[in-house]
Amino acid sequence: MKSLIRVGIVGYGNLGKGVQQAIAQNADMELAAIFTRRDPQSLAETTGVLTEHISAADQYIDKIDVMILCGGSATDLPEQTPQLARMFNTVDSFDTHAKIPDFFAEVNATSLVAGTVSVISTGWDPGLFSMNRLLMQAVLPQGEEYTFWGTGVSQGHSDVIRRVPGVKAGVQYTVPVQEAMDSIRAGETPQLSTREKHRRECFVVAEEGADRGEITRLIVEMPNYFADYDTTVSFISEEELADKHSGMPHGGFVIRSGVTGGGSRQIAEFGLKLDSNPEFTASVLVAYARAAVRLNREGNKGAKTVFDIPLGYLSPKSAETLRRELL
Amino acid sequence: MKSLIRVGIVGYGNLGKGVQQAIAQNADMELAAIFTRRDPQSLAETTGVLTEHISAADQYIDKIDVMILCGGSATDLPEQTPQLARMFNTVDSFDTHAKIPDFFAEVNATSLVAGTVSVISTGWDPGLFSMNRLLMQAVLPQGEEYTFWGTGVSQGHSDVIRRVPGVKAGVQYTVPVQEAMDSIRAGETPQLSTREKHRRECFVVAEEGADRGEITRLIVEMPNYFADYDTTVSFISEEELADKHSGMPHGGFVIRSGVTGGGSRQIAEFGLKLDSNPEFTASVLVAYARAAVRLNREGNKGAKTVFDIPLGYLSPKSAETLRRELL
């Protein structure tokens, strides 16, 4: 019997919980420990899992094969990935697009010296969507490509509406514009403005006596976040918010509409429809954790992205089985 | 300036023509020569391209970086791939599923000795669909997966209806059943019979005086090809067949409906809608030809499938550019 891949989780928010659940779905893996900046004792009582303060990670160098980093891209990962890559293979979902080149360079330098493999910026976008953009562009070099997100909860936009005066609670959904998708699927290649691609739906619980007209105006006219979109604001009760809007659904589509040969229209589309954004992202991270360990065992080191890793490394099945069953 | 990738085409049917057109869309490649079993002189006059008899391939060992094999899986590729892999990097679309393991073993043995890279069984299915099956299974280990083909022309079924007595000409479309796809996209995971997944539409030109009722009966009751499907037969004129049914559209979908964590439904789908099946398949082969050459230049050898090749190798862009633009 092969030994299990021993996984550590760093950070136990929604994503970290999703990783714990995803590990349980993969028979070749086990959760070794959770690392947190909070009080490890109280978290251990909640989770029933060995829980350590993040500062104790260095004691696990021989006990963990890969660390899955579940912190945020703003402040957690820029610090944690390079730090942990000195000791462990790592996987993260760093998604601050403009900073990816610098992040890659820093993590790569660290991992090369340490002899570890660090898979950066995986998940579904960046991640599976990026892979499909590359694949579709390579196959259809003449064409137009579109990414649509949603229908799904945008955490950033939801945070912003909660800070509007008079708003008690709220959630924001990013919704792809159906007409735009239909037109591309029908073979057109429109130039689309921001407003023509997505709209924004806000569900808001107002404080008692608040001016709802003013709340609506403040939201729909807000620069950067809402002004460039068709935005709707619906006022609902706290009960309805809890009942109908407590999930974290998301999804989207990458579509490329290309032309080959004598003008043949060729359309490729990859789409996701997710009940739980963090659980799905976590499932992607776990598949790449397997790849990181296997790559490292074969002698590879350095930072890797989804573009660098053969798909076969994601699967617990042998190359022979994959050829027989899936090709 | 980097030197161009010099590509040879073996076999000049619809697929070979599509490869020629696809090479013209890729600035880093050039068509070096076409190889044929027919009279090369007459083909050279048609194409305006250097054309050689296939037996002269060995004279091009230093002049061609990769051979794209455009023959059929029944008899051409089992002979040609091992033969040419002794001298060249190769790419083929071998799609006789049950024979892939043996084909891989034979080509791999040859390529390892020769020091060449042979990408076998690529295209869209096997190929892009296989990649998505692997990716979706790895990310969503608990789930059900479905492949639908169509709407598109099935060459094999079209050939079969043309052999029915009284049939002058005809074409067969494989059509995915909309209700089945809708149900899966809505989150259900039905067990589907052959009949529930696809239906078959036949457009037939009858010979004068032929018994149309008998033709219809012979087609819809034909074992293996039609009996297990809901099949419709429409009689049309030769003009209508030429006008409306001379293209080679195809496409299809791979859908996986999985469950993560606390029961969240997660649906991933990859779909193609192709005006020209051979031109799209050719475009995939050309992208993998680039990968074969790059892998070989880095010292790799042996048979490879779409599961073994990092996506970055398919693109003419550098890893740095890909991270910046597409991640």
mmCIF file of N, CA, C and O in Angstrom, chain B residues 64 73 82 178 204 239 260 292:
data_model
loop_
_atom_site.group_PDB
_atom_site.id
_atom_site.type_symbol
_atom_site.label_atom_id
_atom_site.label_comp_id
_atom_site.label_asym_id
_atom_site.label_seq_id
_atom_site.Cartn_x
_atom_site.Cartn_y
_atom_site.Cartn_z
ATOM 1 N N ILE B 64 12.571 18.601 -41.592
ATOM 2 C CA ILE B 64 11.230 18.680 -40.995
ATOM 3 C C ILE B 64 11.345 18.427 -39.493
ATOM 4 O O ILE B 64 12.010 17.484 -39.065
ATOM 5 N N SER B 73 -7.667 6.004 -38.558
ATOM 6 C CA SER B 73 -7.254 5.132 -37.453
ATOM 7 C C SER B 73 -7.348 3.656 -37.791
ATOM 8 O O SER B 73 -6.709 2.825 -37.149
ATOM 9 N N PRO B 82 4.160 4.405 -36.150
ATOM 10 C CA PRO B 82 5.424 3.769 -35.737
ATOM 11 C C PRO B 82 6.530 3.948 -36.781
ATOM 12 O O PRO B 82 7.690 4.175 -36.427
ATOM 13 N N GLN B 178 -31.897 17.234 -25.842
ATOM 14 C CA GLN B 178 -31.924 18.474 -25.065
ATOM 15 C C GLN B 178 -32.392 18.240 -23.628
ATOM 16 O O GLN B 178 -31.818 18.792 -22.683
ATOM 17 N N VAL B 204 -31.970 11.773 -46.560
ATOM 18 C CA VAL B 204 -31.709 10.759 -47.572
ATOM 19 C C VAL B 204 -32.226 11.217 -48.945
ATOM 20 O O VAL B 204 -33.338 11.736 -49.054
ATOM 21 N N GLU B 239 -30.398 18.459 -54.689
ATOM 22 C CA GLU B 239 -30.048 19.880 -54.586
ATOM 23 C C GLU B 239 -30.017 20.302 -53.114
ATOM 24 O O GLU B 239 -29.101 20.980 -52.663
ATOM 25 N N THR B 260 -19.551 18.558 -3.352
ATOM 26 C CA THR B 260 -18.439 18.789 -2.424
ATOM 27 C C THR B 260 -18.982 19.069 -1.031
ATOM 28 O O THR B 260 -20.165 19.386 -0.862
ATOM 29 N N ALA B 292 5.169 19.088 -29.380
ATOM 30 C CA ALA B 292 6.060 17.947 -29.639
ATOM 31 C C ALA B 292 7.476 18.426 -29.921
ATOM 32 O O ALA B 292 8.454 17.884 -29.382
#
